[in-house]
Structures are given as C-alpha cells and as structure tokens.
XYZ file of C-alpha atoms in Angstrom:
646
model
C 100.764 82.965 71.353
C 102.774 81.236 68.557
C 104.215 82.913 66.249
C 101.512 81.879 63.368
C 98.918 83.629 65.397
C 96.808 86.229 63.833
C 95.656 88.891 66.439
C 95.749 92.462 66.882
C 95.299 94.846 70.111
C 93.435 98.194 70.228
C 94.588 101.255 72.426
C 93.255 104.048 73.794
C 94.387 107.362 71.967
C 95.799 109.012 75.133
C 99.205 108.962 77.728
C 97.489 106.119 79.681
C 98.014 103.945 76.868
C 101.643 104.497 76.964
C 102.842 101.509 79.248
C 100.533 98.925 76.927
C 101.993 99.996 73.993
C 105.637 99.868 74.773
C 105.076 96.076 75.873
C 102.769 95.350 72.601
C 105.164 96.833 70.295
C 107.851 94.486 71.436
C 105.267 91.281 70.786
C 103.728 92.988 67.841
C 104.861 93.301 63.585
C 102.770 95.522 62.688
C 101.118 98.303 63.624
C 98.956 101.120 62.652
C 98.760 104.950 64.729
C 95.887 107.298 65.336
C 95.525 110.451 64.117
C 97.904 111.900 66.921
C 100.499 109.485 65.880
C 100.223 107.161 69.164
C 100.011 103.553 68.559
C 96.320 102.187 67.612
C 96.356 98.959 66.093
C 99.356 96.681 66.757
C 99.300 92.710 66.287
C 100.047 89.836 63.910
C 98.163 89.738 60.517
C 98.488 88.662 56.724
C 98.424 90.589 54.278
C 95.183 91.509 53.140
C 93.501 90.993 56.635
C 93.171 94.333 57.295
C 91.874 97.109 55.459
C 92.540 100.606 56.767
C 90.852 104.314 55.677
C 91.254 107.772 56.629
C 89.350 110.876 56.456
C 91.167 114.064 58.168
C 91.879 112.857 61.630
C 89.549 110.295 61.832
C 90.245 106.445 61.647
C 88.464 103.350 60.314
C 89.600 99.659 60.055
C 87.573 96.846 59.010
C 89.928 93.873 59.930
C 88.885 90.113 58.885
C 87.137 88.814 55.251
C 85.335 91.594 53.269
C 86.059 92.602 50.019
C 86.094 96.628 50.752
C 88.770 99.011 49.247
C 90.724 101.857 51.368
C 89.484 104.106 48.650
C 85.666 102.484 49.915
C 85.958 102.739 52.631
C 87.148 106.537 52.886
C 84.428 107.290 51.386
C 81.943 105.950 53.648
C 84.156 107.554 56.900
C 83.671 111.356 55.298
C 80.442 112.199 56.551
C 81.302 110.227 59.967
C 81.819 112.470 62.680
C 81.674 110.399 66.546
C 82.725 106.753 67.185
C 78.926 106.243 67.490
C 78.321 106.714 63.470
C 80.893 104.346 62.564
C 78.202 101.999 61.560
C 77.262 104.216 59.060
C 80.784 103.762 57.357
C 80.333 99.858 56.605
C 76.453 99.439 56.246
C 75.950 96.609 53.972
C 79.365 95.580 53.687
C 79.485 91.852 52.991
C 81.628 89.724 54.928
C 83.097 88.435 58.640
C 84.973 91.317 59.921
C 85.269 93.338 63.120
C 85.360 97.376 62.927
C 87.593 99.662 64.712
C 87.219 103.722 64.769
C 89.761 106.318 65.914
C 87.440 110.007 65.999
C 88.074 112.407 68.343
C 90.621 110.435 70.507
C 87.878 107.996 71.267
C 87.964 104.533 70.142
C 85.462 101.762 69.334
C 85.616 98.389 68.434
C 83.533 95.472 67.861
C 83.227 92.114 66.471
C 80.377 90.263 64.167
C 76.418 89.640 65.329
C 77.027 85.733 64.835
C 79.909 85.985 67.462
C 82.732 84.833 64.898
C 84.904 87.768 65.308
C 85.085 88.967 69.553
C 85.891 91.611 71.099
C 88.197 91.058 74.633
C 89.666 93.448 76.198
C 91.545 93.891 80.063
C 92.897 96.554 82.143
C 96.631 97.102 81.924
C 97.562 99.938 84.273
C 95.437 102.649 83.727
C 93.911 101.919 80.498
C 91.504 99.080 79.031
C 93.313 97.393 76.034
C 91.239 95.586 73.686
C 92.334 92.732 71.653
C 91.061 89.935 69.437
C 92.101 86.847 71.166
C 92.063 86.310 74.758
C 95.315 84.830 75.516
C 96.836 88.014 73.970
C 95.488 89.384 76.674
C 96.265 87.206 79.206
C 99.897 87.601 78.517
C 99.895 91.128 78.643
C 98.646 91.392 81.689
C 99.813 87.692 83.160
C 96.484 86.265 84.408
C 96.017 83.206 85.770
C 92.842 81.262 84.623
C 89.774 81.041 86.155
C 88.430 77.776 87.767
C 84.871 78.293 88.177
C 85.245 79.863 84.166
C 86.751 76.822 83.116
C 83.848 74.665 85.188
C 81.378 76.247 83.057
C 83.320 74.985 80.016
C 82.732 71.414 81.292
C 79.031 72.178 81.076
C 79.262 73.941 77.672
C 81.875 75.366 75.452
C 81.182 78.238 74.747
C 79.488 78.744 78.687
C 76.092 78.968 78.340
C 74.026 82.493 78.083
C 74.544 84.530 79.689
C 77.910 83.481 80.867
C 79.135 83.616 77.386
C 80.933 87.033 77.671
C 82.845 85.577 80.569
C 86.658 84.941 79.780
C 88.609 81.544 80.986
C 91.183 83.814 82.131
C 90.770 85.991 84.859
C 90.763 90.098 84.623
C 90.148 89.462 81.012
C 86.287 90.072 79.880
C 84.592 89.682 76.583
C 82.295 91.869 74.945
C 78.907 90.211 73.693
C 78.568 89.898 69.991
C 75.641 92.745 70.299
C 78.253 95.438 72.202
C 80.522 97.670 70.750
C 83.381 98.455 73.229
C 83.954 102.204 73.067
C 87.026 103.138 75.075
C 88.204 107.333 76.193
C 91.301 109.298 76.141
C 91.777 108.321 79.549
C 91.463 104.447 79.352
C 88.119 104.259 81.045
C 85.281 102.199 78.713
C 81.660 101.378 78.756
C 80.288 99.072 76.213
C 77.497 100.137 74.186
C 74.614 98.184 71.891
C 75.233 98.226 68.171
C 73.111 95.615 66.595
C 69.596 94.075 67.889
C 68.605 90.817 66.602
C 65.680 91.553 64.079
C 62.500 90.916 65.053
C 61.130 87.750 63.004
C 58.312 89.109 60.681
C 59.466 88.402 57.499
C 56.915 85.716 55.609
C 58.989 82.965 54.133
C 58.677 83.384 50.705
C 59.835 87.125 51.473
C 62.449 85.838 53.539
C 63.881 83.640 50.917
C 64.678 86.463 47.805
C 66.852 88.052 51.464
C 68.675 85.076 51.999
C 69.857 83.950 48.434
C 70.921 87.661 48.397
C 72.838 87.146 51.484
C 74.149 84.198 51.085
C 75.488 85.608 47.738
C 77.127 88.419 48.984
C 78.649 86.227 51.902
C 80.185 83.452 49.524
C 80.700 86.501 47.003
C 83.425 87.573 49.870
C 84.685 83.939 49.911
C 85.872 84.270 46.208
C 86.559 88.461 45.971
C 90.055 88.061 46.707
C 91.758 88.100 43.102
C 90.024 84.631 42.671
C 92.872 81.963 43.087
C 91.493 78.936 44.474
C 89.299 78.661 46.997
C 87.920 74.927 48.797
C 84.793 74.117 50.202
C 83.215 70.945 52.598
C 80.746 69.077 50.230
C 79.024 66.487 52.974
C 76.207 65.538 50.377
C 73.984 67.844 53.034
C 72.216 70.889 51.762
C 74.301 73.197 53.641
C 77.442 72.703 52.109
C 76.124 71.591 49.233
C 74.700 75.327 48.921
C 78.179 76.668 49.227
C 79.799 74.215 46.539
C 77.359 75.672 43.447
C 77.269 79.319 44.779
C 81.250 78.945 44.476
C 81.602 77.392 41.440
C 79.200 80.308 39.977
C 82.242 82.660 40.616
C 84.315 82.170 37.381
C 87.303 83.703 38.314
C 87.851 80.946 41.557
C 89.207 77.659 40.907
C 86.911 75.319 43.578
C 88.428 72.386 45.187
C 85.508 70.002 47.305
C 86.303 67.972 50.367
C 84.405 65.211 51.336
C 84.679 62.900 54.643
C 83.590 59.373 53.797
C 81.204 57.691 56.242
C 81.794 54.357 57.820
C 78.472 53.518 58.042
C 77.041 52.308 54.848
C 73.526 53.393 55.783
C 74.670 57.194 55.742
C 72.782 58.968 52.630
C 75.547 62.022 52.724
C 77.628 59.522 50.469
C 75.215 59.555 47.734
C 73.894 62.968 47.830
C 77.417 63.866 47.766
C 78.768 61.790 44.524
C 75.345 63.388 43.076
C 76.294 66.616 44.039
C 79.767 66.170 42.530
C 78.524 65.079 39.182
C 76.839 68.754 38.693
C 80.126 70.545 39.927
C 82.215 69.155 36.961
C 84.827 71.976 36.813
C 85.770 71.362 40.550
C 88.485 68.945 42.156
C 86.799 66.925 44.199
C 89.089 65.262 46.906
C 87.247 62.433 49.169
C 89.143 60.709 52.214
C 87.532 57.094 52.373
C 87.947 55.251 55.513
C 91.636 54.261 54.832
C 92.575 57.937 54.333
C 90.733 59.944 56.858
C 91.657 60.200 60.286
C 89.701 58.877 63.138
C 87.516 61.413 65.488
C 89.905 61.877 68.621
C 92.907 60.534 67.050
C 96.278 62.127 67.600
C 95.191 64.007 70.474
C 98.371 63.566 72.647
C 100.627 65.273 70.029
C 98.604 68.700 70.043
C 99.365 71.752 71.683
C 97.493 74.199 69.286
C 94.600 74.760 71.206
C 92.238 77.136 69.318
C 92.866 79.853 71.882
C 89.881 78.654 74.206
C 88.706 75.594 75.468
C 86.288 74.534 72.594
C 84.680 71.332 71.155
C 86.991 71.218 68.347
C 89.270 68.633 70.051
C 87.560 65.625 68.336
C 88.438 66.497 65.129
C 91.702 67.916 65.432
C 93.388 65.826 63.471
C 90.949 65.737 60.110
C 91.376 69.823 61.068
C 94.935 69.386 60.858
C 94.585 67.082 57.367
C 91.963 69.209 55.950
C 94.440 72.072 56.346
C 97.343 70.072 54.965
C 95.323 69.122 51.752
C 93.334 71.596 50.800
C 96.967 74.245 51.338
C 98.736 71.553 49.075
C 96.022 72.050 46.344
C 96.216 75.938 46.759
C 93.313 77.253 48.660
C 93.584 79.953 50.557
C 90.570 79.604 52.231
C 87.702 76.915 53.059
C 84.140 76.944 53.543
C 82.091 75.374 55.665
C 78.168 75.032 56.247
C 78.532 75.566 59.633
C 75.142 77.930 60.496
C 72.792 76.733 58.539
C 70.977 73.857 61.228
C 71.114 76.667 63.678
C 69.271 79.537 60.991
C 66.864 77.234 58.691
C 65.496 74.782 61.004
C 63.040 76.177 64.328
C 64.193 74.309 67.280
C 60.612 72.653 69.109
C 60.959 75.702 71.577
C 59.225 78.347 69.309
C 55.690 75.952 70.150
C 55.691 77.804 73.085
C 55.446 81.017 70.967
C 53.437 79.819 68.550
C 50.713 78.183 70.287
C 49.829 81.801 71.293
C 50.089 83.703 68.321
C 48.434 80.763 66.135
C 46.953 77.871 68.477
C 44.820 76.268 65.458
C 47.859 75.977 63.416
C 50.290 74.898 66.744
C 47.951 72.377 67.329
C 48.528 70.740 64.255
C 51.643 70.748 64.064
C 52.543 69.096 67.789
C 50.259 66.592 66.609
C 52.100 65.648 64.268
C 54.907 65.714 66.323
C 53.615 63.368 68.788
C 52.870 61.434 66.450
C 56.336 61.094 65.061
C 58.567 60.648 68.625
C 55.577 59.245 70.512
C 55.608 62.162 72.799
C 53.212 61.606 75.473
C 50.368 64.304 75.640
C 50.220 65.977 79.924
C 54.298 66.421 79.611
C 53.551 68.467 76.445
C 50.834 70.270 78.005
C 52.274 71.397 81.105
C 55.874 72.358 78.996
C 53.263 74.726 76.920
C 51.425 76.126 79.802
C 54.825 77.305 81.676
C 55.079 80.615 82.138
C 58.909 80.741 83.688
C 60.876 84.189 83.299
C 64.219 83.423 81.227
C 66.057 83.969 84.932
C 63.929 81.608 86.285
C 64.511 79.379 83.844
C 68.309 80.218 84.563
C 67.665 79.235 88.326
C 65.536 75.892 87.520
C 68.235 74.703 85.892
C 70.857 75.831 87.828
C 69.600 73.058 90.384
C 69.505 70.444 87.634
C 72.633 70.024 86.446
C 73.507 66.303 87.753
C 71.304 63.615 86.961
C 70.113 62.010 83.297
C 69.067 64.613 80.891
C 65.216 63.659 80.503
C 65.692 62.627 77.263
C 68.166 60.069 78.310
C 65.777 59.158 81.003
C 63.860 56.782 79.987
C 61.065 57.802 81.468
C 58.053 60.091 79.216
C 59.321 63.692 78.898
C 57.943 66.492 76.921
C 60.043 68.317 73.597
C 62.427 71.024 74.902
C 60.316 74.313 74.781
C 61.943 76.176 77.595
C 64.333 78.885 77.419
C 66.945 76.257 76.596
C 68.778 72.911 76.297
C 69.394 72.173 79.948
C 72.638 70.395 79.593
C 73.809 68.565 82.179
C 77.500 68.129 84.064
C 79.727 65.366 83.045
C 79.283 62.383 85.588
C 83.042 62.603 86.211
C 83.096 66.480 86.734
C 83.655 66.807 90.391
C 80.943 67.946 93.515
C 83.293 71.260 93.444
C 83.054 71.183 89.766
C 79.172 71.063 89.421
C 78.558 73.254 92.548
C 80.902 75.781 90.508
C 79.395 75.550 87.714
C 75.667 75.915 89.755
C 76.569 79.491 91.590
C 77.766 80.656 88.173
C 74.238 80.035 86.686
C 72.382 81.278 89.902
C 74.313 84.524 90.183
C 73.407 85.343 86.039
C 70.196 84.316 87.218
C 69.894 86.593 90.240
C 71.342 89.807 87.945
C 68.135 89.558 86.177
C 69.903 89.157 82.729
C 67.205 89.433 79.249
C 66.820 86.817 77.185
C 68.435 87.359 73.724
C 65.011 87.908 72.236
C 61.690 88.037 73.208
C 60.061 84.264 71.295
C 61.689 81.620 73.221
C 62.297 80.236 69.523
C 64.182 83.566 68.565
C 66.403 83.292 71.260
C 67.472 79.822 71.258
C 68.239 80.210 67.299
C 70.654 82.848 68.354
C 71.940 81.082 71.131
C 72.816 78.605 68.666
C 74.358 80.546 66.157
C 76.361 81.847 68.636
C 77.636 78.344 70.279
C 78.209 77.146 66.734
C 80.354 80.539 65.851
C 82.247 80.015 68.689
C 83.547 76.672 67.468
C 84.043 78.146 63.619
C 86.371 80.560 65.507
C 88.097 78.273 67.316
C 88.806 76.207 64.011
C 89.344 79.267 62.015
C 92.032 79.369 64.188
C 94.041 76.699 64.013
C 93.488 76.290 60.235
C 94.755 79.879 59.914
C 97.809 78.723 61.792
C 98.910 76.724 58.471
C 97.881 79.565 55.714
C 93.944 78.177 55.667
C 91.069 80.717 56.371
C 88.191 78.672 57.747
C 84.472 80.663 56.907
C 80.922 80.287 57.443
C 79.391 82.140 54.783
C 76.000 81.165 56.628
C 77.210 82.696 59.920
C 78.105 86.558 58.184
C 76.527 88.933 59.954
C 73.908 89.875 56.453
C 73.313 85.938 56.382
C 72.386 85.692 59.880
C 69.864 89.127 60.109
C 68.212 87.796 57.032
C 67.270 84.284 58.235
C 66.501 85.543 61.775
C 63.468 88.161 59.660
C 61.739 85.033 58.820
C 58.611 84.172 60.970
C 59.700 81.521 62.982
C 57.322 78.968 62.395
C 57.871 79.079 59.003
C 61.459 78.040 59.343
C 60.004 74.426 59.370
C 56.923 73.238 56.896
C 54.809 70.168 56.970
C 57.301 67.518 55.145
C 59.719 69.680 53.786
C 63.385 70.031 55.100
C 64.516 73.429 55.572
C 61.996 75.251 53.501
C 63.437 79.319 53.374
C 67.127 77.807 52.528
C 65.767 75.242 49.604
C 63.200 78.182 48.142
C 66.288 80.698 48.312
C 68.729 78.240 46.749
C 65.687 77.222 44.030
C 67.459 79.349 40.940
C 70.709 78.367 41.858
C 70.563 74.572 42.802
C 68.973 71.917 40.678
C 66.538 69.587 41.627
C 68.761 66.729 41.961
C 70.476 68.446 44.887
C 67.254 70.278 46.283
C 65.219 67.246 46.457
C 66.892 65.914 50.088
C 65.189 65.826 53.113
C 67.306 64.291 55.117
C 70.277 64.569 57.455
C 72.783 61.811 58.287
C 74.113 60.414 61.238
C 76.915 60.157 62.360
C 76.581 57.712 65.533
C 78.783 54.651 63.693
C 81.685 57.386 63.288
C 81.665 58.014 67.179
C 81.856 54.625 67.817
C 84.590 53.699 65.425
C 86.445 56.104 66.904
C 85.898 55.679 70.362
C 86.939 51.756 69.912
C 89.796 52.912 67.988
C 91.445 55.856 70.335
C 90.131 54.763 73.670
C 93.494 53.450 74.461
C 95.049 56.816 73.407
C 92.368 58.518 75.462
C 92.928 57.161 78.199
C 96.519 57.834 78.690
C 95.577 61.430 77.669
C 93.791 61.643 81.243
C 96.625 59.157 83.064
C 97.467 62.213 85.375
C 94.426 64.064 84.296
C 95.607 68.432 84.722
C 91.383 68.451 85.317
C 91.984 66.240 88.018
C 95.184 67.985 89.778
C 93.071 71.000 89.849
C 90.038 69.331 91.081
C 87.659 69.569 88.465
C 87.433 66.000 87.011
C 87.246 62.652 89.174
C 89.684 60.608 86.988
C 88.769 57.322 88.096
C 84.514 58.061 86.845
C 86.091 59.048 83.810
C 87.999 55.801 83.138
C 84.461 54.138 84.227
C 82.308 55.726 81.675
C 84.850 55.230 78.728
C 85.473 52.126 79.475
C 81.864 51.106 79.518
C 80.945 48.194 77.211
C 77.659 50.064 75.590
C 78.702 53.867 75.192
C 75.774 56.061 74.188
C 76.925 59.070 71.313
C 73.748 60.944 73.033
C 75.359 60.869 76.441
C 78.826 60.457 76.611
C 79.868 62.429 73.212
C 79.344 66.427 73.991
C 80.521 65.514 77.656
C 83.807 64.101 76.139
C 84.674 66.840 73.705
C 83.968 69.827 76.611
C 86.532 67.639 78.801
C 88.516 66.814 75.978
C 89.019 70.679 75.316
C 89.691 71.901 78.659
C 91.950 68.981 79.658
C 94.088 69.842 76.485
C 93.599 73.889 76.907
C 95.208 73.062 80.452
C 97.805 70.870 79.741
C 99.403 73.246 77.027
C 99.282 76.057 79.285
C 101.086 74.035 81.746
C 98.771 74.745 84.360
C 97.627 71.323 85.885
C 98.584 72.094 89.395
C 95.801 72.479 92.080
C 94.476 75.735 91.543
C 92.649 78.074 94.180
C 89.435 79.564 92.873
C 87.008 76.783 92.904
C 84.498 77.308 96.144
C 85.406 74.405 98.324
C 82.234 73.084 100.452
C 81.114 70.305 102.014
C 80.322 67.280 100.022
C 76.999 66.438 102.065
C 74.226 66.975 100.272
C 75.153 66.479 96.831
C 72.320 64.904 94.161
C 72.387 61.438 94.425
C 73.660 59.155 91.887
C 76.535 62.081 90.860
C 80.025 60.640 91.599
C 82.102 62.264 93.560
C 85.476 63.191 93.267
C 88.710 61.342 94.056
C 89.556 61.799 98.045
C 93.153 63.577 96.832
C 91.717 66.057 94.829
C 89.324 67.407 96.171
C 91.721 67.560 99.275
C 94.514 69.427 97.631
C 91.610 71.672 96.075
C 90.214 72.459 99.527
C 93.805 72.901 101.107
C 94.629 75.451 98.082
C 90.842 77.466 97.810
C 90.702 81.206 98.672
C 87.274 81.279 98.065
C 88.131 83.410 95.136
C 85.648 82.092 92.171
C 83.581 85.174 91.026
C-alpha cells in the first residue's frame, strides 16, 4: 500500500481480534471502535469518505459516495436491532458505498450490487479480518500470490463467473457483490445473501420514469457534496453525454467536460460531442486533440501504481494519469464516467435464447433481422437456440475450449453468442501450464454445481457485465483517487443498476432505435439534438496508432517478461504476435491488456521469480496450433511446482 491509498479494515468485536488490531493500528490513521470500545474500523480515508451513526450500542457506517448525514443515518439505525436489519437503515440511499454494522458484538459488512465497492477479507490468527482492498490484506497476513489465480486473469480480468470472488493472493477471499460478510465475537464468519438481482418484468416505458429517477439520484450524489466543481467524460456518446446535462442541472456544481479526440476522422463521437458542448454553455469544456493526448499503452514502463489487482486498465494508464492531472488542476474533486450504461441499456444476442420461448413470433422477427444485418447463416443459429446446456455445463464446454480462434475470428460460419457466455479464449502466448491452469479452475466451478447469476441467459450475462465493467471502474477509481480524483459511475450505483435490470429484457433493444429505456428516460432532460444518435464509434484506428507508436516500448516491457520467469507467458509467441505486420484490435487487444495488467501487477510486487503453484504436467496432448512455452520456463516451473494450485 502507498501511502495515498484509501482503505479501511473491519474487526471482529471480541479478544480474537486483538492480535489484528495491534498490527492495523500501527499501518492505520484512523480509526473508529465498537460499542465495547475495541477497535472496529481502522484504515486510510479522506475526509468525508466515511459517514458514521450511533444508536445505544449499536454501530452503522456507510463508507464511500452518498450524500447521508450522521444525524440520517441515526435515525434509520433506531429501530435496527440484529446485523441482519441493517439494510433497513440505508434503504434507498443514493450512492456507491459499502455498509458496515456493529449490533450485538456481531459485525457485517458488504459492498455495492454492481461490484464497485468489495468486500475481502482473510484469516489472521484466530479471527477473519475484513478489508476493502486486497493487498491490505495480503500484507497483513504476508501471502504470496496465487498462480493458477493470476492464470485466470490472463483469460479475463476480473476471472470469469464464478471465479470472480477468487482473490490473486492466496488465503485472501472475496465476497460476491450479492453477500454480506457477517463475522462473530469469536472471529468465525459465514457470508450471507443481501440483494437478488430483480427479476426483469418491468415494461419499458415503466422502466424508463425508474431509471431517470435513478440516474438522478446517482448523479444527484455526484454533485451533493457542498457543490464545488465536479468533471465529467463527454465522448459525444449517449452515455456520457447523459451525465454532462444531468450535472449541469445541479446549480450549485461548477462542471468541467473532458473529451478524448479521435484519430480517425471517420469517428462520429467528435461531432456529437462539439454538438453536445454547444448545449452545455456554462461548462469548461477541455478537449485533448491528437497532439495533447497520450497514446493507449504509452508510458507503461514508468508505472508502479497498479490499481490494486491485475485489471485492464493498463492501456490507458497514462490518459488516467493526465485525466487526473487536469481535471485536479481545474478543481474537481471528482469525475464521472459512463461506464455501465452498454452493459444495462443494450440486451446482449444471448437473451434470444430466452425470448424465443416466452415470445417465438416476435423472436423470430427479430433474428431475422439480425441475419440479415451480419449475414448470420441460418442451422448455426438454429442449433445455438435449440441448446439446452445447464450454466455448469456450459462452464465445462468451455473449459475445453480455451485455445484455438474464437469462432468469430474463425472465419468459418458461426452462430451469435446465445450461451451462458462470451467464451473467451487464452492468449496464444499464455503457456500449456498457463491454459491447463486456467482449464481445472473452470472445471472445478463447473463440477461445484455453481447457479447462474439469474435465471434468462440474457439476465445473467447483463450482470456479468456490469460486474466485469465495475471491476475496472474500481480499479481506476483507484488510481485516480491516488492524486485527490474520485472516479464514479453514476450508471453502475446500486439504484441505477436494480432499475435497468426491472426492464423486460427484450425491450432493452427496439427495432432501429439505439438504447431505447436510456433515450425515453433521458427524453425531459436531453434535447433532441443529443437524443437523436444511434450510433457508437470505433475505436480500431486508436489501437493501431498506438500499437505502431509504443510497440517498441512494449516490447522492452516484456524483455525479461516476470510472466515468463514464473511460467505463465511464452515470451518469444508474444514478441511474434506483436510484431505481426497485420494486428487484428478483435484478437490481439483484450489479450494484450489482461497480460499487460498482470505482467505490470507482478513486476511491482517484485515477484517475477518462478513460482510454485501452477500444476506442472506433461505437455503431450495439448490443442494443436497453441504455442507452447519456452523450454526454460516451463522447466524452472516444473522444477519449482508443489502441486499447490487450488
């Protein structure tokens, strides 16, 4: 941890406690103490960050952005009685926030529904400590990280469900977004449920008077704080767009805009944008043209801030490190982003399995259409709509896929994703150990008989997104907070989120409109020159700008690769693919920014030794065309494994 980080701890109230405490007291500058008097909540926050109530010997905290009073909150805590009622204290509080309780001696905790604020906690001696970071944690308790965790993160970052609650470092667990963490006097704790993804029934037009409350509230939370100034991303797309005129409603916040120029002259964002700007007069608008704005995966050798996890922020930590220098120079205290919003207002292809047998008339049309559009050949379509796989058995299927061309990269006629999920596939430079890793991981979730996070395969892939996508906010949230910047999703607050989830479905997309529910919520707020869009740029040119630019810089960055050392990456396949004369932003670019984050995550931890961990096997057998991995490597992996992966 640096000393900019923001994190707090939670501890039992009871003796076991005791030997946590003394250690987090001597890392810790503030701290807060049950009823009893031991130590509670200890950590590393700004002013403002966290809001604490009492009511006789009971305890309440709501710690992150929400505009609640002590004297609110008090209020709300008077007629709670067990750990299990705190919900009752902060019903319809607006915000991103986590809650902690102290009733009775017992203690609960837990983070947001989206996944922005987590819950991690780890055994030290006798009693489970639970913290908001996970390298808190980790040096508390001086773990070692986890190979076969930090294989997973090659795949996906975050790991896919439902290996999402598992921790990079080992003895150190996460609670899912869902789970409250409740721990005794004793130290002992069980998780239990405290939020259920709503079931989608809402019709849209219902749906959208729920949102534009919602959102409201959320951005309302942005711009509570005493006003001051407060910036905002303004792409020129509707998402942030949405943000920039619910902001500027707020008379007592000054708004500063940031915009990104595109490289590519054939990106709409630019003009949508400059429209957008026109209707925002009272704003500062600040725009980084080419000549200004850094590069994607430029500077990368210079950081050591790492986000606290290995995440896909890597390729832009440098605009994250401008953004943060501008928008602080300018005053803001905090910065929105639209993050959310793809991932809530638009129904990924997979609800057609859903929907085909709740309304098969109007399904029928609508993959027709479809087709029609991406040329999506009919018997691939048919038999994707006629599988009838469990969620596990989806987990297993693709388990045994994970090397090989994605089929949409294939070339060959494939059907729309409506599975259970993306199956994403290993980098082609992640190593046999690497992949095979990465494969028992997803067969043992698969074998445990895990649920799927809802019951429509649609459902649950929105929230799977959500999640992934809150992951990365918190990542960024915290390495802009490292420099006085607070980075929020208004669309990813918990009221945002169970208000776009209500919404049937299906009716998250309509028949030539772009991202119906948002535009109908946003109708009395934006005008028609901004709701008019129905399009989304790309951003294809920018990748390859920058790979041209930085490839140089990235590949000295993996000269001596700590992936490689601990047999995870086969540096030489790696060179290959980047310095391949036609690189594809479809294949090569979420590969590259799950290496890029774990090679960097490893390299600041100093950890780029061969590590044991990793199940060392034979190499016979592995999928053709998959490379393997350098000789040396996987030698000194083999010579150091203890067969130890979990």
């Amino acid at each position: 941890m640096t000393a900019a980080d923001t994190w707090f701890a939670v501890l039992p109230d009871g003796d076991a406690a005791l030997p946590a405490a003394q250690e987090l007291r001597r890392r810790a500058a503030r701290s807060i103490t049950h009823a009893s008097g031991r130590l509670w909540l200890v950590g590393d926050w700004p002013d403002g960050w966290v809001t604490a109530a009492e009511a006789g010997p009971a305890r309440l905290a709501v710690i992150g952005r929400c505009p609640v009073t002590a004297d609110g909150l008090a209020v709300g805590l008077q007629h709670v009685r067990r750990v299990d009622e705190m919900e009752q204290a902060v019903r319809g509080l607006a915000g991103s926030f986590y809650v902690v309780a102290s009733i009775g001696h017992r203690v609960a905790v837990r983070g947001s529904a989206s996944g922005v604020r987590q819950v991690h906690h780890a055994r030290v001696g006798e009693a489970t400590v639970a913290a908001s970071t996970t390298d808190a944690l980790a040096a508390l308790t001086g773990a070692r990280y986890d190979e076969q965790a930090l294989a997973l993160r090659l795949l996906s970052a975050p790991p896919p469900y439902p290996l999402d609650a598992r921790s990079v470092w080992r003895g150190v667990e996460t609670v899912r977004p869902h789970d409250c963490l409740v721990i005794e006097p004793d130290g002992r704790a069980r998780t239990r449920r405290w939020w259920t993804v709503p079931e989608p029934e809402l019709p849209a037009a219902e749906g959208a008077h729920a949102v534009r409350r919602a959102l409201e509230a959320a951005v309302g939370s942005c711009t509570a704080a005493a006003g001051g100034t407060i910036s905002a991303d303004l792409s020129g797309g509707m998402d942030s767009t949405s943000l920039c005129f619910l902001a500027a409603r707020d008379d007592k916040a000054r708004l500063v805009t940031m915009r990104w120029a595109s490289r590519d002259a054939g990106n709409d964002d630019t003009a949508w944008a400059e429209r957008a700007m026109t209707e925002l007069p009272a704003a500062e608008h600040v725009v980084a043209d080419g000549d200004r704005a850094p590069f994607w995966y430029s500077g990368l050798t210079d950081v050591t801030d790492t986000g606290g996890e290995p995440g896909p922020w890597a390729r832009d930590a440098a605009r994250i490190s401008a953004l943060t220098q501008w928008m602080t120079e300018r005053g803001s205290r905090l910065h929105m982003t639209g993050g959310g919003a793809d991932e809530l207002f638009t129904a990924l292809p997979h609800h057609l399995h859903d929907y085909i047998r709740s309304h098969p008339l109007a399904a029928l049309a609508r993959l027709r259409r479809q087709r029609a559009a991406f040329r999506e050949p009919l018997w691939p379509v048919l038999r994707a709509l006629a599988d009838r796989s469990t969620f596990n058995q989806w987990l297993a299927t693709w388990a045994d896929g994970l090397t090989g061309p994605h089929p949409s990269l294939s070339g060959k006629a494939h059907a729309p994703p409506l599975s259970w999920g993306d199956e994403l596939r290993m980098p082609v430079w992640a190593t046999p150990d690497a992949v095979r890793a990465a494969r028992d991981a997803l067969r043992e979730a698969a074998g445990a008989d895990a649920e799927p996070l809802a019951r429509q395969r649609g459902q649950h892939m929105a929230l799977v997104c959500v999640r992934a996508g809150a992951f990365g906010v918190a990542c960024t949230d915290r390495l802009t907070a490292a420099g006085g910047l607070e980075y929020a999703a208004p669309f990813l607050d918990d009221g945002v989120v169970e208000a776009a989830l209500s919404v049937r479905v299906a009716e998250r997309n309509a028949p030539g409109r772009y991202k119906p529910v948002l535009v109908d919520a946003l109708r009395p707020i934006l005008t028609a020159g901004v709701l008019d869009r129905s399009t989304k740029g790309d951003y294809s040119t920018e990748f390859h700008h920058a790979v041209r630019r930085n490839r140089a810089e990235l590949l000295d960055l993996f000269d001596g690769s700590a992936l490689a050392r601990a047999g995870l990456i086969d540096e030489t396949a790696f060179r290959a693919e980047l310095l391949a004369v036609h690189l594809s932003p479809h294949r090569l670019a979420s590969a590259l920014d799950t290496t890029l984050g774990c090679e960097i995550w490893l390299r600041a931890r100093g950890q780029g030794a061969a590590r044991t961990g990793v199940p060392a096997h034979d190499q016979a057998g592995d999928e053709e065309g998959h490379r393997d991995g350098t000789a040396a490597g996987t030698a000194r992996l083999r010579a150091a494994g203890d067969g130890g992966s979990r």
